[in-house]
């Protein structure tokens, strides 16, 4: 119950879905989690483990002044930060012919500029051993059709790679998790056809849960992953690993 004991960890988009699960999992393992979202997350700090606790704060990841306020508060209250989980994200399901520049800007502001601002504002408070986890997507490894979302997540891979290079000499690690289809409010808002089509491409044959992802967040924030940086790890039931071969494999099984 103490894999991240004493670490101060900021989680964005922690009001629900994967962010809430990550925040609770980190607190259970002893972290002091600063759980942030557009409205301060109402999370059960009672579930926290030894020394673990959750403090809720408002943070709009697109707003530099919101990050500056958080950094000022963290400096005054804790003096340092050991972890950042850039989890906040939005989708927009317009396809190539319909997507607009403003759509692209709005989605990139949350999914790409948000993590950039977080890294810029919090790394001055980080020392050797600190860890940043960016939440990408299987969309960042494929030709996922919602253009604004997919381009934002591909770009986040670039940011993660550049940040892991830049911050390595300071002993700060940067890794990316690529979830597949995970049951959260985000996927609940998609048509049923989206779920069915995703599961058909998933070798494990089921959707993921937030508890499939949160343990990896804990591992990457913890010192157990101290030599892992610049890595991209899918948590997708094998969705991206077969690279399009599953329909052929399925067809040939009975042929
Ligand atoms: P969700 O919609 O349940 O949670 C996203 C959270 O981000 C919400 O609480 C929302 O209020 C917050 N948020 C949105 N804009 C914000 C802003 N400007 N500032 C601060 N917080 C903001 O979605 P879910 O599924 O938990 O997503 C978490 C991350 O996982 C996202 O980055 C998403 O793109 C990614 N992801 C999700 C997948 C899934 O199947 N659910 C698959 C692949 C990636």
GROMACS .gro file of C-alpha atoms and ligand atoms in nm:
model
  299
    1UNK     CA    1   0.000   0.000   0.000
    2UNK     CA    2   0.289   0.239  -0.037
    3UNK     CA    3   0.432   0.216  -0.386
    4UNK     CA    4   0.412   0.594  -0.430
    5UNK     CA    5   0.416   0.696  -0.064
    6UNK     CA    6   0.498   1.059  -0.005
    7UNK     CA    7   0.481   1.158  -0.369
    8UNK     CA    8   0.285   1.469  -0.466
    9UNK     CA    9   0.105   1.386  -0.791
   10UNK     CA   10  -0.118   1.608  -1.005
   11UNK     CA   11  -0.387   1.433  -1.209
   12UNK     CA   12  -0.586   1.630  -1.469
   13UNK     CA   13  -0.939   1.543  -1.578
   14UNK     CA   14  -0.989   1.357  -1.251
   15UNK     CA   15  -1.363   1.420  -1.202
   16UNK     CA   16  -1.457   1.091  -1.367
   17UNK     CA   17  -1.349   0.812  -1.598
   18UNK     CA   18  -0.984   0.715  -1.609
   19UNK     CA   19  -0.861   1.027  -1.427
   20UNK     CA   20  -1.072   0.956  -1.119
   21UNK     CA   21  -0.959   0.593  -1.115
   22UNK     CA   22  -0.593   0.693  -1.147
   23UNK     CA   23  -0.627   0.949  -0.868
   24UNK     CA   24  -0.784   0.697  -0.631
   25UNK     CA   25  -0.531   0.425  -0.722
   26UNK     CA   26  -0.240   0.661  -0.658
   27UNK     CA   27  -0.385   0.772  -0.322
   28UNK     CA   28  -0.436   0.408  -0.224
   29UNK     CA   29  -0.065   0.356  -0.282
   30UNK     CA   30   0.027   0.646  -0.056
   31UNK     CA   31   0.047   0.949  -0.286
   32UNK     CA   32  -0.086   1.292  -0.203
   33UNK     CA   33  -0.293   1.340  -0.515
   34UNK     CA   34  -0.398   1.680  -0.641
   35UNK     CA   35  -0.708   1.580  -0.836
   36UNK     CA   36  -0.805   1.851  -1.083
   37UNK     CA   37  -1.080   1.912  -1.336
   38UNK     CA   38  -1.301   2.191  -1.470
   39UNK     CA   39  -1.490   2.159  -1.142
   40UNK     CA   40  -1.305   2.023  -0.838
   41UNK     CA   41  -1.347   1.643  -0.840
   42UNK     CA   42  -1.554   1.492  -0.561
   43UNK     CA   43  -1.347   1.180  -0.491
   44UNK     CA   44  -1.347   0.949  -0.194
   45UNK     CA   45  -1.029   1.036  -0.009
   46UNK     CA   46  -1.133   0.779   0.251
   47UNK     CA   47  -1.014   0.510   0.012
   48UNK     CA   48  -0.659   0.641   0.039
   49UNK     CA   49  -0.387   0.417   0.180
   50UNK     CA   50  -0.100   0.492   0.419
   51UNK     CA   51  -0.028   0.865   0.404
   52UNK     CA   52  -0.232   0.886   0.084
   53UNK     CA   53  -0.485   1.158   0.038
   54UNK     CA   54  -0.669   1.350  -0.230
   55UNK     CA   55  -0.698   1.726  -0.257
   56UNK     CA   56  -0.947   1.852  -0.515
   57UNK     CA   57  -0.880   2.168  -0.714
   58UNK     CA   58  -1.020   2.339  -1.020
   59UNK     CA   59  -0.791   2.341  -1.323
   60UNK     CA   60  -0.870   2.415  -1.686
   61UNK     CA   61  -0.578   2.253  -1.868
   62UNK     CA   62  -0.613   2.490  -2.165
   63UNK     CA   63  -0.558   2.798  -1.949
   64UNK     CA   64  -0.198   2.898  -1.872
   65UNK     CA   65  -0.306   3.118  -1.581
   66UNK     CA   66  -0.493   2.822  -1.427
   67UNK     CA   67  -0.167   2.620  -1.439
   68UNK     CA   68   0.030   2.917  -1.301
   69UNK     CA   69  -0.211   2.940  -1.005
   70UNK     CA   70  -0.173   2.567  -0.940
   71UNK     CA   71   0.206   2.589  -0.957
   72UNK     CA   72   0.211   2.883  -0.715
   73UNK     CA   73  -0.011   2.694  -0.473
   74UNK     CA   74   0.199   2.377  -0.502
   75UNK     CA   75   0.520   2.569  -0.441
   76UNK     CA   76   0.373   2.727  -0.129
   77UNK     CA   77   0.212   2.413   0.013
   78UNK     CA   78   0.441   2.128  -0.093
   79UNK     CA   79   0.752   2.288  -0.239
   80UNK     CA   80   0.782   2.014  -0.499
   81UNK     CA   81   0.592   1.785  -0.734
   82UNK     CA   82   0.685   1.423  -0.805
   83UNK     CA   83   0.427   1.328  -1.066
   84UNK     CA   84   0.196   1.465  -1.333
   85UNK     CA   85  -0.072   1.262  -1.509
   86UNK     CA   86  -0.190   1.450  -1.819
   87UNK     CA   87  -0.520   1.268  -1.849
   88UNK     CA   88  -0.780   1.537  -1.938
   89UNK     CA   89  -0.907   1.489  -2.289
   90UNK     CA   90  -1.204   1.555  -2.514
   91UNK     CA   91  -1.317   1.399  -2.836
   92UNK     CA   92  -1.496   1.540  -3.138
   93UNK     CA   93  -1.633   1.292  -3.385
   94UNK     CA   94  -1.639   1.497  -3.707
   95UNK     CA   95  -1.481   1.316  -4.002
   96UNK     CA   96  -1.243   1.453  -4.265
   97UNK     CA   97  -1.500   1.633  -4.481
   98UNK     CA   98  -1.680   1.801  -4.191
   99UNK     CA   99  -1.409   1.887  -3.939
  100UNK     CA  100  -1.334   2.260  -3.908
  101UNK     CA  101  -1.035   2.462  -3.801
  102UNK     CA  102  -1.211   2.570  -3.479
  103UNK     CA  103  -1.289   2.203  -3.403
  104UNK     CA  104  -0.923   2.120  -3.445
  105UNK     CA  105  -0.814   2.413  -3.227
  106UNK     CA  106  -1.062   2.328  -2.949
  107UNK     CA  107  -0.962   1.962  -2.930
  108UNK     CA  108  -0.590   2.031  -2.959
  109UNK     CA  109  -0.618   2.295  -2.684
  110UNK     CA  110  -0.723   2.028  -2.435
  111UNK     CA  111  -0.541   1.719  -2.565
  112UNK     CA  112  -0.210   1.876  -2.669
  113UNK     CA  113  -0.170   2.229  -2.533
  114UNK     CA  114  -0.300   2.108  -2.194
  115UNK     CA  115  -0.017   1.856  -2.145
  116UNK     CA  116   0.237   2.108  -2.279
  117UNK     CA  117   0.126   2.374  -2.030
  118UNK     CA  118   0.130   2.117  -1.750
  119UNK     CA  119   0.486   2.014  -1.833
  120UNK     CA  120   0.599   2.376  -1.863
  121UNK     CA  121   0.444   2.487  -1.534
  122UNK     CA  122   0.516   2.186  -1.315
  123UNK     CA  123   0.863   2.069  -1.422
  124UNK     CA  124   1.026   2.367  -1.245
  125UNK     CA  125   0.891   2.204  -0.925
  126UNK     CA  126   1.023   1.859  -1.018
  127UNK     CA  127   1.354   1.699  -0.930
  128UNK     CA  128   1.530   1.375  -1.025
  129UNK     CA  129   1.292   1.079  -1.001
  130UNK     CA  130   0.985   1.274  -1.103
  131UNK     CA  131   0.755   1.114  -1.358
  132UNK     CA  132   0.511   1.247  -1.617
  133UNK     CA  133   0.244   1.020  -1.767
  134UNK     CA  134   0.062   1.138  -2.077
  135UNK     CA  135  -0.263   0.965  -2.168
  136UNK     CA  136  -0.260   0.915  -2.545
  137UNK     CA  137  -0.494   0.680  -2.726
  138UNK     CA  138  -0.505   0.389  -2.966
  139UNK     CA  139  -0.609   0.671  -3.202
  140UNK     CA  140  -0.248   0.792  -3.181
  141UNK     CA  141  -0.129   0.465  -3.336
  142UNK     CA  142  -0.394   0.425  -3.605
  143UNK     CA  143  -0.601   0.604  -3.870
  144UNK     CA  144  -0.891   0.658  -3.626
  145UNK     CA  145  -1.158   0.851  -3.820
  146UNK     CA  146  -1.235   1.151  -3.589
  147UNK     CA  147  -0.971   1.382  -3.737
  148UNK     CA  148  -0.939   1.644  -3.463
  149UNK     CA  149  -0.902   1.382  -3.190
  150UNK     CA  150  -0.664   1.162  -3.386
  151UNK     CA  151  -0.434   1.446  -3.489
  152UNK     CA  152  -0.424   1.577  -3.132
  153UNK     CA  153  -0.319   1.238  -2.996
  154UNK     CA  154  -0.056   1.180  -3.268
  155UNK     CA  155   0.083   1.523  -3.181
  156UNK     CA  156   0.088   1.431  -2.813
  157UNK     CA  157   0.323   1.144  -2.903
  158UNK     CA  158   0.561   1.401  -3.048
  159UNK     CA  159   0.539   1.617  -2.738
  160UNK     CA  160   0.605   1.314  -2.517
  161UNK     CA  161   0.910   1.213  -2.719
  162UNK     CA  162   1.054   1.563  -2.717
  163UNK     CA  163   0.984   1.605  -2.346
  164UNK     CA  164   1.145   1.272  -2.253
  165UNK     CA  165   1.458   1.379  -2.441
  166UNK     CA  166   1.464   1.728  -2.294
  167UNK     CA  167   1.391   1.626  -1.935
  168UNK     CA  168   1.600   1.307  -1.921
  169UNK     CA  169   1.919   1.486  -1.808
  170UNK     CA  170   1.722   1.623  -1.512
  171UNK     CA  171   1.612   1.270  -1.416
  172UNK     CA  172   1.249   1.340  -1.507
  173UNK     CA  173   1.076   1.059  -1.696
  174UNK     CA  174   0.798   1.101  -1.955
  175UNK     CA  175   0.590   0.806  -2.073
  176UNK     CA  176   0.267   0.764  -2.269
  177UNK     CA  177  -0.020   0.522  -2.217
  178UNK     CA  178  -0.240   0.444  -2.517
  179UNK     CA  179  -0.579   0.315  -2.397
  180UNK     CA  180  -0.801   0.125  -2.638
  181UNK     CA  181  -1.178   0.113  -2.590
  182UNK     CA  182  -1.229   0.184  -2.219
  183UNK     CA  183  -1.575   0.208  -2.061
  184UNK     CA  184  -1.601   0.570  -1.945
  185UNK     CA  185  -1.839   0.863  -2.003
  186UNK     CA  186  -1.638   0.941  -2.319
  187UNK     CA  187  -1.710   0.607  -2.487
  188UNK     CA  188  -2.064   0.594  -2.345
  189UNK     CA  189  -2.141   0.896  -2.563
  190UNK     CA  190  -2.045   0.709  -2.884
  191UNK     CA  191  -2.294   0.518  -3.100
  192UNK     CA  192  -2.327   0.143  -3.029
  193UNK     CA  193  -2.167   0.071  -3.366
  194UNK     CA  194  -1.842   0.219  -3.235
  195UNK     CA  195  -1.830  -0.024  -2.946
  196UNK     CA  196  -1.921  -0.325  -3.163
  197UNK     CA  197  -1.663  -0.242  -3.429
  198UNK     CA  198  -1.391  -0.188  -3.168
  199UNK     CA  199  -1.460  -0.514  -2.991
  200UNK     CA  200  -1.447  -0.699  -3.325
  201UNK     CA  201  -1.088  -0.574  -3.359
  202UNK     CA  202  -0.984  -0.654  -3.002
  203UNK     CA  203  -0.817  -0.995  -2.953
  204UNK     CA  204  -0.911  -1.009  -2.584
  205UNK     CA  205  -1.273  -0.973  -2.695
  206UNK     CA  206  -1.389  -0.726  -2.434
  207UNK     CA  207  -1.381  -0.356  -2.362
  208UNK     CA  208  -1.137  -0.223  -2.103
  209UNK     CA  209  -1.222  -0.075  -1.766
  210UNK     CA  210  -1.063   0.217  -1.584
  211UNK     CA  211  -0.909  -0.042  -1.352
  212UNK     CA  212  -0.722  -0.193  -1.647
  213UNK     CA  213  -0.543   0.139  -1.695
  214UNK     CA  214  -0.494   0.282  -1.344
  215UNK     CA  215  -0.236   0.020  -1.229
  216UNK     CA  216  -0.007   0.119  -1.517
  217UNK     CA  217  -0.035   0.484  -1.415
  218UNK     CA  218   0.071   0.388  -1.062
  219UNK     CA  219   0.364   0.182  -1.196
  220UNK     CA  220   0.486   0.465  -1.422
  221UNK     CA  221   0.462   0.722  -1.142
  222UNK     CA  222   0.636   0.489  -0.898
  223UNK     CA  223   1.011   0.430  -0.871
  224UNK     CA  224   0.951   0.074  -0.996
  225UNK     CA  225   0.971   0.218  -1.348
  226UNK     CA  226   1.281   0.427  -1.279
  227UNK     CA  227   1.462   0.330  -1.604
  228UNK     CA  228   1.159   0.364  -1.831
  229UNK     CA  229   1.122   0.689  -2.022
  230UNK     CA  230   1.001   0.781  -2.367
  231UNK     CA  231   0.794   0.462  -2.375
  232UNK     CA  232   0.452   0.424  -2.532
  233UNK     CA  233   0.244   0.148  -2.382
  234UNK     CA  234  -0.093   0.040  -2.526
  235UNK     CA  235  -0.360  -0.083  -2.283
  236UNK     CA  236  -0.599  -0.197  -2.549
  237UNK     CA  237  -0.663  -0.571  -2.534
  238UNK     CA  238  -0.437  -0.618  -2.838
  239UNK     CA  239  -0.631  -0.375  -3.059
  240UNK     CA  240  -0.323  -0.206  -3.207
  241UNK     CA  241  -0.084  -0.504  -3.194
  242UNK     CA  242  -0.235  -0.702  -3.483
  243UNK     CA  243  -0.204  -0.408  -3.725
  244UNK     CA  244  -0.511  -0.497  -3.926
  245UNK     CA  245  -0.453  -0.875  -3.939
  246UNK     CA  246  -0.742  -0.978  -3.712
  247UNK     CA  247  -1.021  -0.984  -3.974
  248UNK     CA  248  -0.805  -1.204  -4.197
  249UNK     CA  249  -0.712  -1.432  -3.909
  250UNK     CA  250  -1.077  -1.461  -3.804
  251UNK     CA  251  -1.187  -1.536  -4.161
  252UNK     CA  252  -0.922  -1.805  -4.208
  253UNK     CA  253  -0.993  -1.978  -3.878
  254UNK     CA  254  -1.299  -2.149  -4.017
  255UNK     CA  255  -1.192  -2.162  -4.383
  256LIG     P1  256  -1.395   1.127  -1.969
  256LIG     O1  257  -1.471   1.212  -2.064
  256LIG     O2  258  -1.467   1.034  -1.879
  256LIG     O3  259  -1.300   1.218  -1.877
  256LIG     C1  260  -1.228   1.327  -1.927
  256LIG     C2  261  -1.218   1.431  -1.819
  256LIG     O4  262  -1.144   1.542  -1.870
  256LIG     C3  263  -1.356   1.485  -1.775
  256LIG     O5  264  -1.369   1.474  -1.635
  256LIG     C4  265  -1.354   1.629  -1.821
  256LIG     O6  266  -1.425   1.718  -1.737
  256LIG     C5  267  -1.204   1.658  -1.821
  256LIG     N1  268  -1.172   1.775  -1.903
  256LIG     C6  269  -1.218   1.805  -2.028
  256LIG     N2  270  -1.171   1.924  -2.067
  256LIG     C7  271  -1.094   1.971  -1.965
  256LIG     C8  272  -1.019   2.088  -1.945
  256LIG     N3  273  -1.015   2.186  -2.037
  256LIG     N4  274  -0.951   2.103  -1.829
  256LIG     C9  275  -0.956   2.006  -1.734
  256LIG     N5  276  -1.026   1.893  -1.746
  256LIG    C10  277  -1.095   1.875  -1.861
  256LIG     O7  278  -1.293   1.046  -2.058
  256LIG     P2  279  -1.194   0.926  -2.026
  256LIG     O8  280  -1.232   0.815  -2.114
  256LIG     O9  281  -1.177   0.904  -1.882
  256LIG    O10  282  -1.061   0.991  -2.088
  256LIG    C11  283  -0.941   1.010  -2.018
  256LIG    C12  284  -0.828   1.019  -2.119
  256LIG    O11  285  -0.817   0.895  -2.185
  256LIG    C13  286  -0.850   1.123  -2.227
  256LIG    O12  287  -0.727   1.187  -2.256
  256LIG    C14  288  -0.896   1.041  -2.345
  256LIG    O13  289  -0.869   1.104  -2.468
  256LIG    C15  290  -0.816   0.915  -2.324
  256LIG     N6  291  -0.867   0.797  -2.392
  256LIG    C16  292  -0.989   0.745  -2.361
  256LIG    C17  293  -1.031   0.630  -2.422
  256LIG    C18  294  -1.160   0.560  -2.388
  256LIG    O14  295  -1.193   0.460  -2.455
  256LIG     N7  296  -1.236   0.603  -2.290
  256LIG    C19  297  -0.950   0.563  -2.526
  256LIG    C20  298  -0.825   0.628  -2.551
  256LIG    C21  299  -0.786   0.741  -2.487
   0.00000   0.00000   0.00000
